[in-house]
XYZ file of C-alpha atoms in Angstrom:
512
model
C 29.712 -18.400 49.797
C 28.342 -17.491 53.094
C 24.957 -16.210 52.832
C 22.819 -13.938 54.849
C 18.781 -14.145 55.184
C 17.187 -10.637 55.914
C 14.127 -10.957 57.973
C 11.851 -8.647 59.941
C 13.530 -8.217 62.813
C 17.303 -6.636 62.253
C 20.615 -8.258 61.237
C 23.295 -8.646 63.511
C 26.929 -7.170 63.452
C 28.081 -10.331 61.830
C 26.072 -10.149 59.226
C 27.084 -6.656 58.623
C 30.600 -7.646 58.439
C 29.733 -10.571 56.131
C 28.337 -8.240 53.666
C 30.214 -5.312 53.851
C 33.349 -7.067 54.000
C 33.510 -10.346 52.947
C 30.782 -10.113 49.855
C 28.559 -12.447 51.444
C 25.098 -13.376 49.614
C 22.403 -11.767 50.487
C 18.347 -13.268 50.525
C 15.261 -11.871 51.739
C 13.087 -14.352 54.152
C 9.390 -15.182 53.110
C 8.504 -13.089 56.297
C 10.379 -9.995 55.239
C 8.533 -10.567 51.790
C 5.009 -10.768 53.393
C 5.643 -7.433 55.582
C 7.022 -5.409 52.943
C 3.531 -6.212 50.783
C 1.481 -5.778 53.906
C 2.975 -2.630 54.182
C 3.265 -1.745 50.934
C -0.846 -2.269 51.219
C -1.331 0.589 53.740
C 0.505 2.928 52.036
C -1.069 2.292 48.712
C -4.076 3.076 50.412
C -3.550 6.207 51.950
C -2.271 6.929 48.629
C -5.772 6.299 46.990
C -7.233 9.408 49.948
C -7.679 12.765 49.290
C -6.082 13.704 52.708
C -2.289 14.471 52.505
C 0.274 12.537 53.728
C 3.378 13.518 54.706
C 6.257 11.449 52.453
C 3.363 9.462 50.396
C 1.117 12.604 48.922
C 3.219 15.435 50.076
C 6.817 17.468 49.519
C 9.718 16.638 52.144
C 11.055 18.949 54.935
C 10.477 22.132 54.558
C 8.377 21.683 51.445
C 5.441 19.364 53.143
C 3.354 21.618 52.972
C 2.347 21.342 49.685
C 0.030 18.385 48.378
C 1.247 16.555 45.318
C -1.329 15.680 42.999
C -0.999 11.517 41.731
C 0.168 11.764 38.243
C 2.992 13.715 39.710
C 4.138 11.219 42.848
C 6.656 9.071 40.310
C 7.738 12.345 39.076
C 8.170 13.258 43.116
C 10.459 9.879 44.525
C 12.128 10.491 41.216
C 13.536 14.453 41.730
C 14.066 13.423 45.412
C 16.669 10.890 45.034
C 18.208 13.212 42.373
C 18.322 16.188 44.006
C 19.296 14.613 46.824
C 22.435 12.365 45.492
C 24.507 16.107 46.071
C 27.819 14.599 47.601
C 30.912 16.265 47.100
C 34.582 15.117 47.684
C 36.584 11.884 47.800
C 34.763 8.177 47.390
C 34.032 6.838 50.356
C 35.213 2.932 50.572
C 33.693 -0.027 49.192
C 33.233 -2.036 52.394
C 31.358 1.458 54.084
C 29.065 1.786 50.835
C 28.161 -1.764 51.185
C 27.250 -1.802 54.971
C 25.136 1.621 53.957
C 23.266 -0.575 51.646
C 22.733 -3.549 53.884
C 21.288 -1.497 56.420
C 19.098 0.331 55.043
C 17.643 -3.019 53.169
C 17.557 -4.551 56.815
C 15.071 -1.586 57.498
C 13.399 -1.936 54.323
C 12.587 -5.341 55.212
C 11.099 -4.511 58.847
C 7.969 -3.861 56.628
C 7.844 -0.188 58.463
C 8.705 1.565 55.593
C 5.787 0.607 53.065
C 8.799 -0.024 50.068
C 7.397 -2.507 47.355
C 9.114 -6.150 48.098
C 10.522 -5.610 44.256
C 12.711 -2.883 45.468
C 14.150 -4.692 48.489
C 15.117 -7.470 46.240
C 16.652 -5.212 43.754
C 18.780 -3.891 46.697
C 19.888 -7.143 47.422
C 20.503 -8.407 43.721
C 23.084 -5.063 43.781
C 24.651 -6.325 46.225
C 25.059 -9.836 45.252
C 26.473 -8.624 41.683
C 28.869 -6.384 43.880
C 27.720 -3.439 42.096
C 28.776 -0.535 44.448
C 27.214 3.055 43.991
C 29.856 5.708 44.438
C 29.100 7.644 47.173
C 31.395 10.650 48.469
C 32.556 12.076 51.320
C 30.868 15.222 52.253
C 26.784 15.491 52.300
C 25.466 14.102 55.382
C 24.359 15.603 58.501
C 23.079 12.902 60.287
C 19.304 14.083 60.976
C 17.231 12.634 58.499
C 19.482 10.318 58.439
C 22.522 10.166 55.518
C 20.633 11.951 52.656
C 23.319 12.387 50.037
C 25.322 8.765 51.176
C 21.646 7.134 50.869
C 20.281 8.941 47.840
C 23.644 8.304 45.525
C 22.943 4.656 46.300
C 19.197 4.994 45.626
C 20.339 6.859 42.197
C 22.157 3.301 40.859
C 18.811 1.378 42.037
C 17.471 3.854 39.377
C 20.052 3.236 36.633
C 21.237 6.586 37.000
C 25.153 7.924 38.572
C 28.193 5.939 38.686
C 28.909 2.635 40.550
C 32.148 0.125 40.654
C 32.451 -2.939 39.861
C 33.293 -6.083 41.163
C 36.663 -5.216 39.616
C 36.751 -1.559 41.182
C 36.284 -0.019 38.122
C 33.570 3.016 38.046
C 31.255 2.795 35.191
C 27.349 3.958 34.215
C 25.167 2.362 36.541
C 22.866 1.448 34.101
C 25.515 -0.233 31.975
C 25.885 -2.523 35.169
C 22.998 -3.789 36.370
C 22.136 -4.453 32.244
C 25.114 -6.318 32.200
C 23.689 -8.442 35.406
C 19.981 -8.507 34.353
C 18.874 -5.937 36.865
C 16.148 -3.855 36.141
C 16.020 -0.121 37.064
C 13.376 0.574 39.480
C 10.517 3.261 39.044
C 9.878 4.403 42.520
C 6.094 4.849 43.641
C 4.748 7.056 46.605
C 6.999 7.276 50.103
C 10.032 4.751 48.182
C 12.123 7.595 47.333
C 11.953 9.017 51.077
C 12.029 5.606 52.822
C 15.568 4.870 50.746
C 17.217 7.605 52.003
C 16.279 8.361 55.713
C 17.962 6.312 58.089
C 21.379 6.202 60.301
C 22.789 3.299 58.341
C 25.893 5.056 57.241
C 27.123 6.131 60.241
C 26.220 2.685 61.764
C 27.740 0.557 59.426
C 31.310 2.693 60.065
C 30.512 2.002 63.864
C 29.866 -1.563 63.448
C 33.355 -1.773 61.435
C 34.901 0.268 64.004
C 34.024 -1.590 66.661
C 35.569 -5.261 65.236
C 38.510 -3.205 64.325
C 39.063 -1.953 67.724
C 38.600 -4.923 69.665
C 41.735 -6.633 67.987
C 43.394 -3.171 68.392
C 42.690 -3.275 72.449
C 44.253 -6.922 72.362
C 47.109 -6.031 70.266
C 47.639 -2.270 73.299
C 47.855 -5.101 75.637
C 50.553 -7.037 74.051
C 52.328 -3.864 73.443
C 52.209 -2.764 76.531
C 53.203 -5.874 77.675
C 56.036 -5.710 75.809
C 57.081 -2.495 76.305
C 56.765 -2.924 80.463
C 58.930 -6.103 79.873
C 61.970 -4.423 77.599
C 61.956 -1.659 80.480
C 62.376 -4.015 83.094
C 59.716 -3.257 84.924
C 57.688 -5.306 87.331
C 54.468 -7.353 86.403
C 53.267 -6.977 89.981
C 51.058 -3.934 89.250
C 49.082 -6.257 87.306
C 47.935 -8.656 89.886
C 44.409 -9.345 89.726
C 43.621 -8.537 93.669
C 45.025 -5.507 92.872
C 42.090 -4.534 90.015
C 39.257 -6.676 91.949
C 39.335 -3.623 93.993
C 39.041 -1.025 91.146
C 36.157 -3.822 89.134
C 36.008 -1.664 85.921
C 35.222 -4.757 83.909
C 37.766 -3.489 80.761
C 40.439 -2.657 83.753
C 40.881 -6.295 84.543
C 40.404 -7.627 81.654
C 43.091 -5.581 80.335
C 45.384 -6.644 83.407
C 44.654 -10.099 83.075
C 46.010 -9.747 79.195
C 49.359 -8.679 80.144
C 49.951 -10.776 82.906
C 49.307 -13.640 80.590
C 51.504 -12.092 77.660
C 54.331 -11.747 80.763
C 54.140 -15.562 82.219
C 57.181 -16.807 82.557
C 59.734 -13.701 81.364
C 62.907 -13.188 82.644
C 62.634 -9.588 82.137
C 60.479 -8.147 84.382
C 61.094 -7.133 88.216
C 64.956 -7.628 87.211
C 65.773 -4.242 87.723
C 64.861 -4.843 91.612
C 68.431 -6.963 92.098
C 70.669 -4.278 90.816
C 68.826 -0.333 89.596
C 65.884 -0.550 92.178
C 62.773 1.468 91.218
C 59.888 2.239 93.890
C 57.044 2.166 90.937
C 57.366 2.308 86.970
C 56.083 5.289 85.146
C 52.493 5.604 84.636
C 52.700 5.066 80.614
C 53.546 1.670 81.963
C 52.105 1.108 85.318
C 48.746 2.547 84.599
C 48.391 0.490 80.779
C 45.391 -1.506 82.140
C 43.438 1.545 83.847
C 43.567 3.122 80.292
C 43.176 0.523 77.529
C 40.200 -0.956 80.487
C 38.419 2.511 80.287
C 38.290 2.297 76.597
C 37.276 -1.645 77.165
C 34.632 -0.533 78.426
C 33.873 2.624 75.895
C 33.979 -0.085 73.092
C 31.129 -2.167 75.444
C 29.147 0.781 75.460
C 28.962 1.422 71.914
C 28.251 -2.103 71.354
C 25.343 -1.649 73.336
C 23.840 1.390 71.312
C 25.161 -0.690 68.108
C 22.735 -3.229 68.820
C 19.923 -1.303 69.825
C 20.430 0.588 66.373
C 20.040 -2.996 64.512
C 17.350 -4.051 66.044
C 15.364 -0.602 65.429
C 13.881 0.658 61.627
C 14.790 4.042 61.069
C 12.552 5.543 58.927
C 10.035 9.153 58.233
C 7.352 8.178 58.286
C 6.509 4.460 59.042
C 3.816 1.925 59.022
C 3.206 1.049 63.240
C 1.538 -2.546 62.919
C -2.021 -1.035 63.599
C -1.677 0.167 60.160
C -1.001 4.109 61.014
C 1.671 6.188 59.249
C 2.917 8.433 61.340
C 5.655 10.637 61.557
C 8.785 10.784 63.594
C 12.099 11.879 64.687
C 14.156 8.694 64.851
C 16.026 9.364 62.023
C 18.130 12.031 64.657
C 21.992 9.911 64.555
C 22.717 11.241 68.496
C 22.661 8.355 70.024
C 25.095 6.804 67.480
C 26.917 10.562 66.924
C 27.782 10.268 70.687
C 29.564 6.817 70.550
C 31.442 7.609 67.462
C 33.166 10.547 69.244
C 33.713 8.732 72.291
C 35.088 6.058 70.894
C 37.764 8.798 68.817
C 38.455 10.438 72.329
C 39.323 6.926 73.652
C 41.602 5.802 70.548
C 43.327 9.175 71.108
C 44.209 8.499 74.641
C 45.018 4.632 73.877
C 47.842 5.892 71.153
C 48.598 8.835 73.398
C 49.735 6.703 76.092
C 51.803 4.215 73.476
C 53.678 6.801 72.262
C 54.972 7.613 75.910
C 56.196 4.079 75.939
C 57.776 4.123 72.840
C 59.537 7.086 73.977
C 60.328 6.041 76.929
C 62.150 3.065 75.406
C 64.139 5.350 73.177
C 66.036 7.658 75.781
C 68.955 6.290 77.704
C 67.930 8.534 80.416
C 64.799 6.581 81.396
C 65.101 3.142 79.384
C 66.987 1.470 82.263
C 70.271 0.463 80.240
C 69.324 0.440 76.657
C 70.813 2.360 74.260
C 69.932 5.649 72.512
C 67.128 5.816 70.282
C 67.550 1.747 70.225
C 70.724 2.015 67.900
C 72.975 -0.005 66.795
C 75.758 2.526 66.913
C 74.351 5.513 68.714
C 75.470 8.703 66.548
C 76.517 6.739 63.607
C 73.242 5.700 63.893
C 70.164 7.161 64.149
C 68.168 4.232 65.471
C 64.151 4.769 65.721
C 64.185 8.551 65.972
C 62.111 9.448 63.594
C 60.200 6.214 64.115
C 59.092 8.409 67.408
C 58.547 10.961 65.694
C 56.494 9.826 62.988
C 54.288 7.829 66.046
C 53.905 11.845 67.918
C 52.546 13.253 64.239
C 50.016 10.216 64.520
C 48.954 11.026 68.115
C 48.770 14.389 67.490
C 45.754 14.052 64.288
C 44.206 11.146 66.570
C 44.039 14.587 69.087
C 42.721 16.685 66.991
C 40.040 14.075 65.405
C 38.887 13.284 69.212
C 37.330 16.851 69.251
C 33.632 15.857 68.797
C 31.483 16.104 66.246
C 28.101 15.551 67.749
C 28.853 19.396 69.693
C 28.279 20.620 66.522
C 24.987 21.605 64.772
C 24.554 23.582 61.625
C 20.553 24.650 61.298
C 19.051 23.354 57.245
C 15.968 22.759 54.804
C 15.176 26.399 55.881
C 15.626 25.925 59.758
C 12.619 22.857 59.370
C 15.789 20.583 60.146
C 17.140 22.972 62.596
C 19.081 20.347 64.769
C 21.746 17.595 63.406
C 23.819 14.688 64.833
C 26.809 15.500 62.287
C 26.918 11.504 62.980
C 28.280 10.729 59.150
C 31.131 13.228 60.738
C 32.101 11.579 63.375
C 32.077 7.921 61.387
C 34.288 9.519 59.033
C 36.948 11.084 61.666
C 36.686 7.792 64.009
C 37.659 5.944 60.742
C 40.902 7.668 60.180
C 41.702 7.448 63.857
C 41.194 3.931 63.957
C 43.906 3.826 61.108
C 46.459 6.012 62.916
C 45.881 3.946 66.299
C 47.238 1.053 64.012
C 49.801 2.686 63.274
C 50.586 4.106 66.467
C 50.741 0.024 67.719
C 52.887 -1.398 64.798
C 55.554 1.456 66.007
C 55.419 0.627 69.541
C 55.596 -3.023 68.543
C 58.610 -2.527 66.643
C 60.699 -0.661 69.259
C 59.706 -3.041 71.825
C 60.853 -5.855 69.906
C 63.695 -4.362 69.505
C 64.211 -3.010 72.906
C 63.373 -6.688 74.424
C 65.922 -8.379 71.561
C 68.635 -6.244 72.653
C 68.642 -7.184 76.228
C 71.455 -9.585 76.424
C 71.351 -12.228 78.546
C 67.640 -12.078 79.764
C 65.078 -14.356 78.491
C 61.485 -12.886 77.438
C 58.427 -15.169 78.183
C 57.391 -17.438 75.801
C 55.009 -15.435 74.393
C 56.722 -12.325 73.451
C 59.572 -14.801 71.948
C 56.183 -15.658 69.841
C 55.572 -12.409 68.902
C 58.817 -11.530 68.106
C 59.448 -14.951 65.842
C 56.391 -13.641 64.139
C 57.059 -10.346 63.540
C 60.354 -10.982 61.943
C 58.933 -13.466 59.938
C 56.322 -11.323 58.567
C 59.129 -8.831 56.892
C 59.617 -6.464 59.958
C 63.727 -6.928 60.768
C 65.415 -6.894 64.471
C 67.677 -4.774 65.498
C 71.175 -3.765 63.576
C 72.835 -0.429 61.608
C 70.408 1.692 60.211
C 68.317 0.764 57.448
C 65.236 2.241 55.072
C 62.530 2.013 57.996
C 59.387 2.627 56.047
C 59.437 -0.704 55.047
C 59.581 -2.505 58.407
C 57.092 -0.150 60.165
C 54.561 -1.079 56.623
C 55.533 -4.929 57.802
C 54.869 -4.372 61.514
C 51.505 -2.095 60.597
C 50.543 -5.012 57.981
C 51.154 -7.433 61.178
C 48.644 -5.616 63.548
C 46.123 -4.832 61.121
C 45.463 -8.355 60.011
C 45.416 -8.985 63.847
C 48.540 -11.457 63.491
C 50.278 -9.913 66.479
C 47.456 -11.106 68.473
C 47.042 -14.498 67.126
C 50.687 -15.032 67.418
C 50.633 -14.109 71.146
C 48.057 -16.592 71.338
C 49.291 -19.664 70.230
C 50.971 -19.456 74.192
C 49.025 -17.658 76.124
C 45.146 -19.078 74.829
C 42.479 -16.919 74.012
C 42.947 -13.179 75.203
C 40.201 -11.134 76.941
């Protein structure tokens, strides 16, 4: 099993993916070890002081003010993680609660948060036994990082709450780690805080998010392609002197995709000998401007991605001259804004799909095809409701592209009286995400179809590999009309696992 080593200085999205997704093994580095107890050091003496200090011998938020006396500081991390493990609504998924764990162990370790080194390790061993606290939808406002995601996770360090198992079934906590030789931790001065107040939540969703959508802007471009090539249109648009002028970096990259999917098809520009057309419709002709802006959208929240890992998100921390100081980098903007933009450009990448799809489906503008794709137009319905199934997709991706990061709500009585509402957007970007899968495996399937049914016309090599694989993986051709839910599952099954891509190239070589 692949194994991860958590040092000082961040994790990279890899390793997030390792973890979160693929149960890889986690280990703390000797350095990580050393910082945490020379950290651990300063807080224990600032501890010892009569002064107050905020998170170590004080209340939280708006309750700092008050000094809590030592007997009473285990009694203090204690009622924090409990009263702050307040989630309500559905479980949010393994793979999400994972990442949240990860990341806030890769603070942990940047021996800025003063946590004992025995608590990091017992976040790792929970990981490593796949024990996975059950954390719920709705309690997060992104400013002071995930509270509620954090603190139901902190709860099973504790042996308290519920938590799955390897085997996704939800049992006691403490039943769990007992059953993997895990002992509960008793948290000490600042652990309780330093466990719960960071942006990993909302970052490990982004982190997913972004692998997800750069197979999903590969797999637009072999739509697309597809879709340009069953409407006959021309592949000239696509030319890369044409986007050197226009040197959006995602533009040409998304250009250069098609043009390689389209090599050697005798589809395209065929219209020109018989039906001329001056230009194609912009769903078709202007593909590469729009996936290439979101291109670039996704290289953007890379960017803030990695500056995120590499950063320890914490309230207070331990600077390396051995101050404790507070701070406002627990606020999620930064990742808040690239969650909604990256929703707003999903939205406008299935948006402009659909339009294909339709496109395809009326005789009045699909250059020769027949209605609605079907075998026996009227008898048959075809891939009506295929369309419309794709519109009721766009239209939530729409309505989940409205930002969450314009929001605010004022709380701890107006002491926290601006929030990211980062968990927020994570949690709409995820379902969009979903839907712009779906939105692909539909326009896939009619322009399989669409290119299948033109008689006599040969499509380039690799769409024929597309299409071999398509039908192969349990999504059928065209004929009378069938259950569809089935094949659209099989073409959304196709895309997800990023098949349609890898199919595409076993022709063309690597895409962009």
């Amino acid at each position: 099993m692949h194994t991860v080593v958590v040092g000082t200085s961040g994790v990279t999205a890899s390793d997030v993916l390792a973890v979160a997704r693929a149960d890889a093994r986690v280990e703390l580095s000797e350095e990580a070890r050393a910082a945490l107890a020379a950290a651990r050091g300063v807080v224990e003496a600032l501890a010892a002081k009569p002064e107050p200090v905020y998170g170590v011998s004080t209340g939280f938020g708006a309750l700092a003010t008050r000094h809590i006396s030592q007997e009473l500081r285990t009694r203090l991390q204690r009622n924090i993680v409990r009263s702050h493990a307040a989630g309500m609504g559905p479980r949010v998924e393994r793979e999400v609660v994972r990442a949240l764990m990860f990341l806030r162990l890769k603070t942990v370790c940047s021996g800025r948060t003063g946590v004992r080194p025995e608590v990091a390790q017992t976040m790792a061993d929970l990981l490593n036994a796949g024990i996975t606290p059950v954390v719920h939808e709705y309690g997060s406002l992104g400013c002071s990082g995930d509270l509620a995601p954090l603190s139901h996770c902190a709860l099973a360090l504790m042996g308290e709450g519920d938590a799955e198992d390897r085997d996704g079934a939800i049992r006691p906590a403490a039943e769990l780690l007992a059953e993997h030789g895990i002992a509960p931790v008793e948290l000490r001065e600042k652990e309780g805080l330093a466990l719960l107040n960071g942006t990993d939540g909302m970052l490990g969703m982004l982190i997913m998010a972004l692998a997800d959508l750069e197979t999903l802007y590969k797999s637009a471009d072999v739509t697309a392609a597809l879709s340009l090539e069953a409407l006959l249109g021309t592949d000239k648009v696509l030319a890369p002197e044409l986007h050197t002028i226009r040197p959006h970096p995602g533009q040409g990259a998304s250009a250069a995709n098609m043009l390689a999917v389209l090599k050697g098809s005798g589809l395209t520009g065929h219209h020109q000998d018989d039906a001329p057309r001056v230009q194609d419709a912009y769903s078709v002709r202007c593909a590469p401007q729009v996936a290439g802006a979101g291109r670039d959208t996704l290289a953007h929240a890379r960017l803030v991605a990695e500056r995120e890992l590499a950063s320890a998100v914490d309230n207070p921390v331990v600077l390396p001259d051995g101050r404790v100081e507070s701070n406002g980098n627990f606020h999620g903007a930064p990742v808040a804004y690239v969650l909604d933009f990256l929703a707003i450009a999903a939205a406008d990448l299935a948006s402009i799909a659909e339009r294909r799809t339709d496109r395809l489906l009326d005789k009045n503008r699909s250059h020769g095809l027949p209605p609605f794709l079907a075998d026996d137009a009227g008898v048959d319905s075809g891939l009506m409701i295929a369309q419309y199934t794709q519109a009721a997709l766009v239209s939530e991706m729409k309505r989940l592209a409205v930002p969450a990061s314009a929001d605010s709500i004022p709380s701890s009585a107006m002491q926290e009286d601006h929030v990211s509402m980062g968990w927020s957007a994570a949690r709409k970007l995820r379902t969009a995400v979903d839907n712009l899968t779906r939105v692909l495996a539909i326009e896939l399937y009619a322009a399989t179809r669409a290119v299948e049914l033109r008689e006599g016309l040969t499509p380039a090599p690799a769409s024929r590999a597309a299409i071999t694989a398509l039908r192969a993986a349990g999504s059928e051709g065209p004929g009378p009309d069938r259950y569809l839910a089935p094949d659209l599952a099989a073409a959304d099954a196709f895309v997800r696992a990023g098949s349609l891509v890898a199919s595409v190239e076993t022709v063309t070589g690597p895409l962009a």
